[in-house]
XYZ file of C-alpha atoms in Angstrom:
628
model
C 45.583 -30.874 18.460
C 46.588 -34.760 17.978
C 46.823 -36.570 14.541
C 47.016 -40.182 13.621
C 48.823 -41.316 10.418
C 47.465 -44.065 8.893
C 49.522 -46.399 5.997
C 52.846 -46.429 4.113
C 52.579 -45.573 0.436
C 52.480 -42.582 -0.908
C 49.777 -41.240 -2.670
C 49.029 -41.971 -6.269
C 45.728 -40.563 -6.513
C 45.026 -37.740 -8.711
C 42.389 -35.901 -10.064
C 41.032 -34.764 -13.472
C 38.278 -32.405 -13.968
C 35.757 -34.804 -12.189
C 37.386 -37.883 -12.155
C 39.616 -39.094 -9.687
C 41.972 -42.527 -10.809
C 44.559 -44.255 -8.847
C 47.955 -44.710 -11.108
C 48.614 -48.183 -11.759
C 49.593 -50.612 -14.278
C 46.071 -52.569 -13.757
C 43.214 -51.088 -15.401
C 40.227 -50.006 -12.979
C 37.770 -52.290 -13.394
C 35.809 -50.552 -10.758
C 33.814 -46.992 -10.689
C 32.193 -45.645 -8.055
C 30.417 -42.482 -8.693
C 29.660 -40.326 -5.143
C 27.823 -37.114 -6.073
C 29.468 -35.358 -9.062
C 32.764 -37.660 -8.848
C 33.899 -40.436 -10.362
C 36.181 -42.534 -9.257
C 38.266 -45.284 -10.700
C 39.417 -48.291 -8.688
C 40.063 -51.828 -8.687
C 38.005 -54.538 -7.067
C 40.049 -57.533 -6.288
C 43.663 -56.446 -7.337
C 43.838 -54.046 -3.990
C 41.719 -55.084 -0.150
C 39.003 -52.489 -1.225
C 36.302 -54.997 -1.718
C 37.290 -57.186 1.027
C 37.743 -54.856 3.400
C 34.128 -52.956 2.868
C 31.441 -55.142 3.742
C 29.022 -52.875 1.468
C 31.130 -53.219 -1.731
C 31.145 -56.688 -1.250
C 27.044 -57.029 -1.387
C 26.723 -54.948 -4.509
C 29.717 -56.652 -6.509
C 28.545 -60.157 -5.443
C 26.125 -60.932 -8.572
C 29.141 -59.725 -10.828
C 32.378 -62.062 -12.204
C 35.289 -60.901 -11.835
C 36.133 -59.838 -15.177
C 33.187 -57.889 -15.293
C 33.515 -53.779 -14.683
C 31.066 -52.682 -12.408
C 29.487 -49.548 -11.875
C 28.321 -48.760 -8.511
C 26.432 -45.083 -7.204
C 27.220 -44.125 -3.646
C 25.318 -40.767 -3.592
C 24.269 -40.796 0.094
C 27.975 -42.094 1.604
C 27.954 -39.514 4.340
C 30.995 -37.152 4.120
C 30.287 -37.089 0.504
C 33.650 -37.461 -1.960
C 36.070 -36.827 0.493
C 34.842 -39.084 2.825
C 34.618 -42.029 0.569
C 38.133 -40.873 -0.923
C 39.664 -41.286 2.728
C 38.285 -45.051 2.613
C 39.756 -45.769 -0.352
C 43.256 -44.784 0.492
C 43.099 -46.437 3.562
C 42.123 -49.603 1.713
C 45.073 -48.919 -0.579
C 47.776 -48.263 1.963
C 48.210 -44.625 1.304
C 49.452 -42.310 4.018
C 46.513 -40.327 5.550
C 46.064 -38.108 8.216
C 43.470 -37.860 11.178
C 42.734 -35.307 13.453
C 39.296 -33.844 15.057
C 39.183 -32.231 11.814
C 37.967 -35.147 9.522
C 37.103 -37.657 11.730
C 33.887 -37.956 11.885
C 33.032 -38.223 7.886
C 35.643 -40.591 7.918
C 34.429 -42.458 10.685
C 30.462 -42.546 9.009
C 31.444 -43.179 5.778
C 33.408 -46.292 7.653
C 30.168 -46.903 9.195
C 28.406 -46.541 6.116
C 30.931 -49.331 4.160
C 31.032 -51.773 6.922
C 34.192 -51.611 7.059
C 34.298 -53.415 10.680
C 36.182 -55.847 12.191
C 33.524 -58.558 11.236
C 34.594 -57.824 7.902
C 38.477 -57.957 7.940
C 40.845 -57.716 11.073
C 42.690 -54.500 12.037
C 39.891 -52.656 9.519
C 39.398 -48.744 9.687
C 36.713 -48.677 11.725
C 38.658 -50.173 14.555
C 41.198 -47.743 13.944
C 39.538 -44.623 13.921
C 37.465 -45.825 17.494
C 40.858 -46.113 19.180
C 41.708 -42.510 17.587
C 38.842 -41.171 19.192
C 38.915 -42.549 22.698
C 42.865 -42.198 23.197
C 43.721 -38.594 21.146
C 40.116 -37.188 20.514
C 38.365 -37.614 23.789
C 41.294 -37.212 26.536
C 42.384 -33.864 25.171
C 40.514 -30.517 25.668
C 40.182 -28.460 22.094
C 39.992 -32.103 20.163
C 36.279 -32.907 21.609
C 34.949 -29.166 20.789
C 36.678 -29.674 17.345
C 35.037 -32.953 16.797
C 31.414 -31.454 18.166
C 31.610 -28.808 15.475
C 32.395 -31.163 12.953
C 28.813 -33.303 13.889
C 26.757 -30.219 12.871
C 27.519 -31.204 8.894
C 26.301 -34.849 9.958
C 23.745 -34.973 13.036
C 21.721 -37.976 12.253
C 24.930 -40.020 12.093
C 27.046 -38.369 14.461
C 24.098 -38.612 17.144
C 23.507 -42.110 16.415
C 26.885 -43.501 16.484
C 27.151 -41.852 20.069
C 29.959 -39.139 18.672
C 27.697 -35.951 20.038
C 27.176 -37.126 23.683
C 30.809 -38.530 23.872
C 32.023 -35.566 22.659
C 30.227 -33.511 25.596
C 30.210 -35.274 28.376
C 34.379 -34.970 27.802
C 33.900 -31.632 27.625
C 31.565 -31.096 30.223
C 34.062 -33.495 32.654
C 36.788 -31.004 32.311
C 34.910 -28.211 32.523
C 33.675 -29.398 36.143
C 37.880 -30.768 36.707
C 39.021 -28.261 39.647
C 41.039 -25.088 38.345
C 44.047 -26.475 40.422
C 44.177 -29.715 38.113
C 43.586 -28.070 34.783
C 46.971 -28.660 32.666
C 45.793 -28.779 29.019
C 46.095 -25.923 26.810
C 43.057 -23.426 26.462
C 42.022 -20.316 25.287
C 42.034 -17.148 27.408
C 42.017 -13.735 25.588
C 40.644 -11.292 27.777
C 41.587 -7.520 27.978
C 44.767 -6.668 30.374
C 45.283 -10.803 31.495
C 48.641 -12.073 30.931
C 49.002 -15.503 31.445
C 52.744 -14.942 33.000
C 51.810 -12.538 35.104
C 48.670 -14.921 36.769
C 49.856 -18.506 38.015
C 46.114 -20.037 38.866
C 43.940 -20.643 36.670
C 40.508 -18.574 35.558
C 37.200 -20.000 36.482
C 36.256 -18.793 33.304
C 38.640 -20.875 31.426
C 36.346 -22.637 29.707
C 34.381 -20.383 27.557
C 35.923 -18.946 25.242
C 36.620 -22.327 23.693
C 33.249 -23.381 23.738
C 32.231 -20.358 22.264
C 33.316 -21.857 18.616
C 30.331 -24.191 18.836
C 27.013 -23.777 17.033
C 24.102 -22.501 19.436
C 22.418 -25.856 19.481
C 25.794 -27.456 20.627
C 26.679 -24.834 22.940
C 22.823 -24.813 24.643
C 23.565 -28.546 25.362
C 26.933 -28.188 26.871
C 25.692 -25.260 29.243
C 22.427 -27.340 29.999
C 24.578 -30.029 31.034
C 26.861 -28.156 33.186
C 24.164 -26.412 34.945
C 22.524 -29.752 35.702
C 25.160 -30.553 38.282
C 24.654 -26.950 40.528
C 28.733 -27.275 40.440
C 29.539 -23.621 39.150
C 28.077 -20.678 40.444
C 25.216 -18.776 38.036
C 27.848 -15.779 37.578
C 30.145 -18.601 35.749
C 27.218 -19.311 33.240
C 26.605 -15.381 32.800
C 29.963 -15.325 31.612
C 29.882 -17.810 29.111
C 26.681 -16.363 27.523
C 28.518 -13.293 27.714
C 31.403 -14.775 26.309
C 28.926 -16.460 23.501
C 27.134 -13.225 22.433
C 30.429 -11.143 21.770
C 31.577 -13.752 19.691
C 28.438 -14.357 17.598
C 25.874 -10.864 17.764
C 26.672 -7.618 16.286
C 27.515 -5.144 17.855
C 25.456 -2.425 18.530
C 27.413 -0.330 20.499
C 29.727 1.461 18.783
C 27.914 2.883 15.742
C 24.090 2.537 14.505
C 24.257 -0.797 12.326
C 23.714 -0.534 8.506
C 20.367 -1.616 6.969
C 21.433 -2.933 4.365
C 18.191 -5.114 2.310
C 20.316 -7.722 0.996
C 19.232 -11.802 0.774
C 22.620 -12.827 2.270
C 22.094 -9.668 5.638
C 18.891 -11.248 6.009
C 19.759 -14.669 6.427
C 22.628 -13.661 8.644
C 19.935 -11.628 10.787
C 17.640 -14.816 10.742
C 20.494 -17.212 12.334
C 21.763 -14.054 14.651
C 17.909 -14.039 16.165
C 17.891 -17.643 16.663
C 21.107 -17.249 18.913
C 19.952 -14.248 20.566
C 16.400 -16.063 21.724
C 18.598 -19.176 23.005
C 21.094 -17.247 24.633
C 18.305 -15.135 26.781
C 16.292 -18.623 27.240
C 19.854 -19.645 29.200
C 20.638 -16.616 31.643
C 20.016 -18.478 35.158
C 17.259 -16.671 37.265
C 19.825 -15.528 39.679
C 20.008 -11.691 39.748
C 23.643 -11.717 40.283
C 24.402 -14.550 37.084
C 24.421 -11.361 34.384
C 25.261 -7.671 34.575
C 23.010 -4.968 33.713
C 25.129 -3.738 30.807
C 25.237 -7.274 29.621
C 21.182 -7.025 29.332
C 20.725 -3.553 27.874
C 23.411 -5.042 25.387
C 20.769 -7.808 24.528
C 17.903 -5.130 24.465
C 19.935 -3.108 21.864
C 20.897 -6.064 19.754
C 16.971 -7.509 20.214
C 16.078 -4.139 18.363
C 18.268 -3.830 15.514
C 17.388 -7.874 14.748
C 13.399 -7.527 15.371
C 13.515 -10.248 18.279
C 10.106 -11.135 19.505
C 8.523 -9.601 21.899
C 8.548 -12.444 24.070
C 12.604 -12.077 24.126
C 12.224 -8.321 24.023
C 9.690 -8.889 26.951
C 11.887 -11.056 29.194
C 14.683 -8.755 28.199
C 13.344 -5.767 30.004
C 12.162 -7.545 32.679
C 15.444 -8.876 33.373
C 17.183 -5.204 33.007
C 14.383 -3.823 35.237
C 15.247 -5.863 37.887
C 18.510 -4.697 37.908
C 18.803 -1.215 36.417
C 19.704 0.769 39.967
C 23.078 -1.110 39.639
C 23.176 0.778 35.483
C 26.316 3.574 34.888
C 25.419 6.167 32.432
C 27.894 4.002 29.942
C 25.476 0.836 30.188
C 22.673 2.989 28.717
C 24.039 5.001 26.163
C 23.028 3.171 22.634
C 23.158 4.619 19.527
C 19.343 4.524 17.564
C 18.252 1.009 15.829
C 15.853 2.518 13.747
C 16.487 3.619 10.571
C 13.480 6.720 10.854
C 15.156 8.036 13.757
C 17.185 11.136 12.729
C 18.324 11.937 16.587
C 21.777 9.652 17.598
C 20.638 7.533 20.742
C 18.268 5.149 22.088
C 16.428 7.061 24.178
C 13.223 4.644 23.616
C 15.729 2.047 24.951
C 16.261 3.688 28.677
C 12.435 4.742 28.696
C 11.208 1.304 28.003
C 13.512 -0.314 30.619
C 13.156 2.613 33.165
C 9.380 1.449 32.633
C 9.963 -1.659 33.670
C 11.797 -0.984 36.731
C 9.244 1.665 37.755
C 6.448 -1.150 37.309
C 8.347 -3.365 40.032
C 9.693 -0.468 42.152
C 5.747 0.765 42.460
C 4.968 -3.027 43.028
C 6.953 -3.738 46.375
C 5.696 -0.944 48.745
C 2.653 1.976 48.111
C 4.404 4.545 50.380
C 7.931 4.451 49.158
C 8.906 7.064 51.370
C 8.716 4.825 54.431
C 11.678 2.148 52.880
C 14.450 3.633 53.217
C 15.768 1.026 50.212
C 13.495 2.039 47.633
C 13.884 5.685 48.300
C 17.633 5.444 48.196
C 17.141 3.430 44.894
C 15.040 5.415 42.823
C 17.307 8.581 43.828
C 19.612 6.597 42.258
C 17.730 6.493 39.052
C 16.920 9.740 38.929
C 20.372 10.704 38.872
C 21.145 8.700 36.349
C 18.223 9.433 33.938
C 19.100 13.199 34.756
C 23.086 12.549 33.540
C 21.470 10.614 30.455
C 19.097 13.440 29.345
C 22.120 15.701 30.577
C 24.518 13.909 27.321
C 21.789 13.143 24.758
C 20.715 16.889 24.979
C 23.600 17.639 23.220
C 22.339 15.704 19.819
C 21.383 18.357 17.228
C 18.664 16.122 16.230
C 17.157 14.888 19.713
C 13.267 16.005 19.565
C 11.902 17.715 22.681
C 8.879 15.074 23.269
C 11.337 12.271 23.587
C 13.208 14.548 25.962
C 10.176 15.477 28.081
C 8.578 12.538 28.023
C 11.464 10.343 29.722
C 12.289 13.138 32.359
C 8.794 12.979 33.452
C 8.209 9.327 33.600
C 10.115 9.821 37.015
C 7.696 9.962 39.747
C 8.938 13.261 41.830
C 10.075 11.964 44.746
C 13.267 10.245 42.412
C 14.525 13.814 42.024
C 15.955 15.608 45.725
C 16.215 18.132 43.670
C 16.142 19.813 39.964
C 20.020 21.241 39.720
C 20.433 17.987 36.889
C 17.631 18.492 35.194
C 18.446 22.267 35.611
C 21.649 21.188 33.833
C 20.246 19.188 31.134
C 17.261 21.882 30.322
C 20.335 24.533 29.722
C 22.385 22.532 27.907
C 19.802 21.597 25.312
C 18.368 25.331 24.663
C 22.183 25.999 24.335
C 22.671 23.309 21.723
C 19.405 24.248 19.604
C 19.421 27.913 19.511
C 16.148 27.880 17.415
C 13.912 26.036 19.196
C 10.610 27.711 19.504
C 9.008 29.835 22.429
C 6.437 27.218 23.040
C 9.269 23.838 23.053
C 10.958 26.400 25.886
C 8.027 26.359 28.041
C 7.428 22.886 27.452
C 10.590 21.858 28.069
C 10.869 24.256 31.244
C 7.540 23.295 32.797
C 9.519 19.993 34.150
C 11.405 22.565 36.463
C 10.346 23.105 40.091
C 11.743 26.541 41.411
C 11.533 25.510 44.496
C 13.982 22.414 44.077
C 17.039 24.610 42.457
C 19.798 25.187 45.057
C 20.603 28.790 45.593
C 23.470 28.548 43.272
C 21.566 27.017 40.076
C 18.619 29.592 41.020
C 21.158 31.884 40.733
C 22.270 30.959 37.336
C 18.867 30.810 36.017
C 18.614 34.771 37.022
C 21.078 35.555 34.692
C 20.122 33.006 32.224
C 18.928 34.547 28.839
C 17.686 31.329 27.131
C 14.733 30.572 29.682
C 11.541 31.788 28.936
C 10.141 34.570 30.787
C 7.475 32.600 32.650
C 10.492 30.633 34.129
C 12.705 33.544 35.136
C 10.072 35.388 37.129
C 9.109 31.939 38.846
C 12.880 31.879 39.756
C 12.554 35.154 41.070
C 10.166 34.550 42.949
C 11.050 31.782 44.704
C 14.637 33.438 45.095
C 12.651 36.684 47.033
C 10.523 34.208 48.976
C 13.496 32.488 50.357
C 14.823 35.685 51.034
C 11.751 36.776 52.597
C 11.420 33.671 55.151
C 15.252 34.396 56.285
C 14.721 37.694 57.028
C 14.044 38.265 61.080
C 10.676 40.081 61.567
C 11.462 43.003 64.183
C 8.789 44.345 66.522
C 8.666 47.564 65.158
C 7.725 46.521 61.588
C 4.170 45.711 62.519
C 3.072 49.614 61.951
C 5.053 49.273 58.350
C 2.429 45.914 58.149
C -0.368 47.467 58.913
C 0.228 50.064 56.100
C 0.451 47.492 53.039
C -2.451 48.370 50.370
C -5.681 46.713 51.855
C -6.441 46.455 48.236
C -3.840 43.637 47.624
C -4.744 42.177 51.446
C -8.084 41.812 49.861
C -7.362 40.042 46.333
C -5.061 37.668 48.118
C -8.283 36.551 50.775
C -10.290 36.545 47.363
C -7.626 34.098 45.675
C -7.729 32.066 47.851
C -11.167 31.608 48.657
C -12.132 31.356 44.808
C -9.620 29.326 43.757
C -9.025 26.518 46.836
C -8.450 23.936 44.839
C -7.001 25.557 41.391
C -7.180 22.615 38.286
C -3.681 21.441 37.142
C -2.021 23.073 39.963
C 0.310 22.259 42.236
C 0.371 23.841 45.405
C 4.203 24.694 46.452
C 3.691 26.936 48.768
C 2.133 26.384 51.950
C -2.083 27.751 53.115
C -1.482 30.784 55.119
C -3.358 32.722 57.428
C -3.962 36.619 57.380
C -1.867 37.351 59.839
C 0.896 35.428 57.931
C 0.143 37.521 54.350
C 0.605 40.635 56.426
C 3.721 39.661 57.990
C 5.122 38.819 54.420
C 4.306 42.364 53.099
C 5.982 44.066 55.996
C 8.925 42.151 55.349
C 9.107 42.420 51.790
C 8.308 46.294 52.166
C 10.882 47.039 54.786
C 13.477 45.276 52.796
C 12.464 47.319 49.383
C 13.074 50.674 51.103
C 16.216 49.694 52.329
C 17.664 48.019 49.390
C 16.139 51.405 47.579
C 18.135 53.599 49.409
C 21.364 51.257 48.805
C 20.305 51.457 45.208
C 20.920 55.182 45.249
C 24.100 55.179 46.782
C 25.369 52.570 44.504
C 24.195 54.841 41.544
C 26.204 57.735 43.259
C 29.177 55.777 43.832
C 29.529 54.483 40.118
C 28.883 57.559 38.357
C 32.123 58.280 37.553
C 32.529 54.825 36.147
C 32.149 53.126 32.285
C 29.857 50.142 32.031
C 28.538 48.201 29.458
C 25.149 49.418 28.505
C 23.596 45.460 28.550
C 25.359 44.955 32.007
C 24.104 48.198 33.562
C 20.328 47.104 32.421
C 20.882 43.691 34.450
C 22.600 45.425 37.306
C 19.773 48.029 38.000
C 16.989 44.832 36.981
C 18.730 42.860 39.701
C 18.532 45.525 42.183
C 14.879 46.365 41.599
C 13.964 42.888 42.078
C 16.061 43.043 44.993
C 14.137 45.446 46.494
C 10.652 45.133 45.089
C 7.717 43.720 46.374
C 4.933 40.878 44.672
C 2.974 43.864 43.198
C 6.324 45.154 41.426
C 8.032 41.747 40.506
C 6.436 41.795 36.936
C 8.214 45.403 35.952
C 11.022 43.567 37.041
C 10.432 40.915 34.249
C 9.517 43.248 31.729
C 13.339 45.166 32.335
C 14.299 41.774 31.795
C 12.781 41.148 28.642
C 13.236 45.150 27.311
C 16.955 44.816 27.857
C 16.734 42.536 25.018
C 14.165 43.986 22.722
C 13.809 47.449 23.998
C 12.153 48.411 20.351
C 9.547 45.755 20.360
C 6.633 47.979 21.038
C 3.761 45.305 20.787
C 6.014 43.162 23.473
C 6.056 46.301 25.756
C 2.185 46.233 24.950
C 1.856 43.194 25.895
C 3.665 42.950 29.446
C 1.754 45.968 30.151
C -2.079 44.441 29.678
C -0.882 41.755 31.457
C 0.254 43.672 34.899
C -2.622 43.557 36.516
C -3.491 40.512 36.137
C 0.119 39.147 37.059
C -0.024 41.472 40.564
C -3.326 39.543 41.547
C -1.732 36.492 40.610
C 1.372 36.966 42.897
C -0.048 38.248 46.146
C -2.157 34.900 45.439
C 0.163 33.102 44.917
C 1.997 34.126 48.352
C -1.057 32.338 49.850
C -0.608 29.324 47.859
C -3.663 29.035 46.046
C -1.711 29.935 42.507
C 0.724 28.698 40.888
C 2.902 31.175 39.165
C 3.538 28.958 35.875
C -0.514 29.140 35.442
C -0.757 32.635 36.031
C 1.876 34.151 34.098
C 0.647 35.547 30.676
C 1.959 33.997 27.373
């Protein structure tokens, strides 16, 4: 920062309550009063007169004995400015910088106190301040800009604003290799020792003092000249927001009602709306963190939804490149009693669905898009994986974001597997019907043997779920199994009874409502082939049952275990008429002295053995045939 010093004497002004009088043996024979001040001078005993062109006008009808009484409310600068004049005109020492010069330069201006008037006046002074110190160093011009905002009218009139920035904007464009003036660069892990070129992103911290208006000027003029790259301008916005926004990252912001919070909101909106007017259409110029940041912030402020609009657009267009940090923002509103946005990611996940549907109707076929909305489904399936965990995160919010994802986003259902466990672990009381809401997301067929395996064992699923696991699990089981000649007499022994429902299923219910078909048409011949199989394998797994029960007589076991052990070897070896005793173990070996719930299971057998051996044929699904 350069200063100028400006006269000899020292300074005899002082100050009393509102007065301010210069000591002297002369009496003032002058006042000037400039708002609420009042100050005491002399007209023709010091240069004050002569050197100020306006002074002399309004003392020119008076003699010179005569004390005059002159108000200078609108001097621009106010008191201080005027007060700066005055000295000068006395020969006081004072002091200019970037600081004060521009209310001493328009209350100069304002005085005519120009060369026209008197030689080597203070106008002419302060204009060779400006273009030698002011404009040829790098902070001075930014220092001077901020100054303007108190005076715009004059500042922009007297040419200070668009000096001011086309200095600025001249080094900003100066080649990194030439920069030698001191700047600003305090970003995370740089050392300036350690790094002998300079940053392309120099620049912007510095500017990042300015007021939005001034700021919006200097990056409108830089961008006219296609010199720096759009990533450059990112940054500074970046740079901008951190500086001026709140942050909404850390901890949900307090509400708090007051006047003063409000205004403070009012002025943080306008700089939002600018800075999202600014980000260059280039894809690349922002980053995806950067824009959910904005989203956040555009919440807790009550943007409008033309910013909130252009806002998710933007983050849309870019959310593939999102890490499970970029989306994890803690609620804006103040009704919300569960921890995160989770509106937030569905909104935005919206918006990128709307333009992923948009560029091709058979997704499939691009091997792009496919790759890219796998990619968001693993990351929406790691987000509803952590928020799960939030004591207060309702089940709808939950649901309703997993299944905005159209199904081919999910290869499979091990993370949403993940994320279904982990909130029935964290909210022990949540209600039989939230499980099989929450659980009806899951497709059995989609679990990897070792998740399928988990959910066997897995004593906070609902029932419905488990037996759909085991189902699945035997069906696997049943299309690994090699079919040997001699099991076609086993075949043709399977209860023509079930043969019979099974052809009924499936011609009464071809096209079941709701349902989604996961398991392939088959023909009769196929049915009977999958009895024989399953039959074969139940005797022998039957008579490895026994031996097992031999063999571990002599040994101590945990009641509870010993239940699951047996359970798991009955469903090992049982067939689709016998799969729902297999679930009722299951449940019993919780609540074996709930008579009404062994009631229950037992109405419902017959109508769950019809549903399986239709269900083998694929016109059932086992989630809409399982009783309540």
């Amino acid at each position: 920062m350069k200063f100028m010093k400006i006269g000899r004497k020292p300074d005899t002004f002082y100050t009393e309550e509102a007065t301010r009088t210069v000591i002297s043996d002369i009496p003032s024979d002058l006042t000037i009063r400039v708002n609420n001040v009042c100050f005491l001078l002399h007209k023709l005993q010091v240069p004050l007169v002569p050197k100020c062109g306006l002074l002399q006008r309004l003392c020119s009808d008076s003699d010179d004995s005569d004390i005059v009484t002159i108000d200078l409310h609108d001097v621009p600068g106010g008191e201080d400015a005027f007060e700066l004049c005055a000295k000068f005109c006395y020969g006081i020492t004072i002091n200019l910088s970037a600081h004060n010069f521009v209310p001493a330069f328009c209350a100069a201006k304002f005085l005519r106190m120009t060369e026209s008037i008197e030689k080597g006046n203070f106008v002419l002074k302060l204009e060779a301040f400006f273009n030698s110190c002011i404009l040829e160093g790098w902070k001075d011009p930014i220092v001077t800009l901020q100054t303007t905002i108190k005076l715009p009218e004059w500042s922009e009139n007297l040419g200070i604003v668009r000096r001011c920035i086309d200095s600025i904007v001249e080094k900003i464009l100066t080649p990194t290799a030439k920069v030698s003036w001191s700047y600003t660069y305090t970003r995370p892990g740089y050392n300036k020792k350690q790094h002998q070129s300079v940053p392309k992103d120099w620049w912007t911290e510095d500017i990042s003092d300015l007021d939005i208006d001034l700021f919006r000027c200097i990056i409108t003029a830089v961008r006219s000249t296609y010199i720096p790259p759009p990533q450059l301008i990112g940054e500074a916005l970046h740079v901008y927001a951190c500086r001026w926004l709140p942050d909404t990252t850390k901890s949900r912001p307090s509400h708090s009602s007051g006047s003063q919070t409000e205004g403070s909101k009012e002025k943080s909106r306008r700089i939002l709306e600018s800075i999202v007017s600014m980000i260059p259409a280039d894809r690349s110029s922002v980053s995806i963190g950067f824009l959910l940041k904005l989203l956040s912030i555009a919440n807790y402020l009550g943007a409008s939804p033309v910013t909130k609009t252009e806002l998710m657009r933007k983050a849309g267009l870019q959310f593939e490149e999102a890490t499970l940090n970029d989306i994890l923002f803690p609620s804006q509103l103040p009704t919300d009693q569960h921890n995160y946005d989770i509106d937030l990611v569905a909104a935005v996940l919206e918006s990128y669905l709307v333009l992923w549907r948009r560029q091709s109707p058979v997704p499939a076929e691009n091997g792009h898009l496919l790759r890219s909305i796998r990619k968001i489904g693993k990351l929406i399936d790691s987000y509803l994986q952590f928020v799960a965990r939030d004591v207060n995160m309702p089940i709808p919010k939950l649901v309703s974001l997993a299944e905005a994802l159209p199904d081919v986003a999910r290869e499979d259902h091990d993370g949403l597997y993940k994320a279904i466990n982990i909130y029935l672990k964290e909210h022990p009381d949540v209600s039989k019907a939230e499980k099989k809401r929450l659980c009806r997301m899951l497709d059995c067929q989609k679990l990897s043997p070792e998740v399928r395996a988990h959910a066997v064992k897995n004593e906070r699923l609902p029932l419905r779920t488990v037996v759909q696991v085991l189902f699945f699990e035997q069906e696997s089981g049943s299309r690994a199994t090699t079919h040997k000649p001699e099991l076609a007499t086993r075949a043709r022994q399977a209860p023509p009874e079930a043969e019979a429902e099974a052809k009924q299923e499936c011609n009464n219910k071809p096209q079941h409502q709701g349902i989604k078909s996961r398991v392939p048409e088959t023909s009769e011949r196929d049915v009977q082939k999958r009895l024989e199989a399953m039959m074969v394998r139940g005797e022998s797994e039957k008579g490895k049952e026994r031996r097992r029960e031999a063999n571990s007589g002599s040994k101590v076991m945990d009641p509870k275990q010993e239940r699951r052990d047996i359970a798991m070897a009955r469903y090992q070896s049982s067939s689709p008429s016998q799969l729902w005793f297999l679930a009722t173990d299951h449940v019993h070996g919780q609540s074996s002295n709930n008579k009404a719930l062994s009631q229950q299971l037992s109405s419902a057998n017959s109508e769950f053995n019809l549903a399986m051996v239709g269900l083998m044929n694929g016109a059932v699904d086992v989630t809409k045939s399982l009783p309540e």
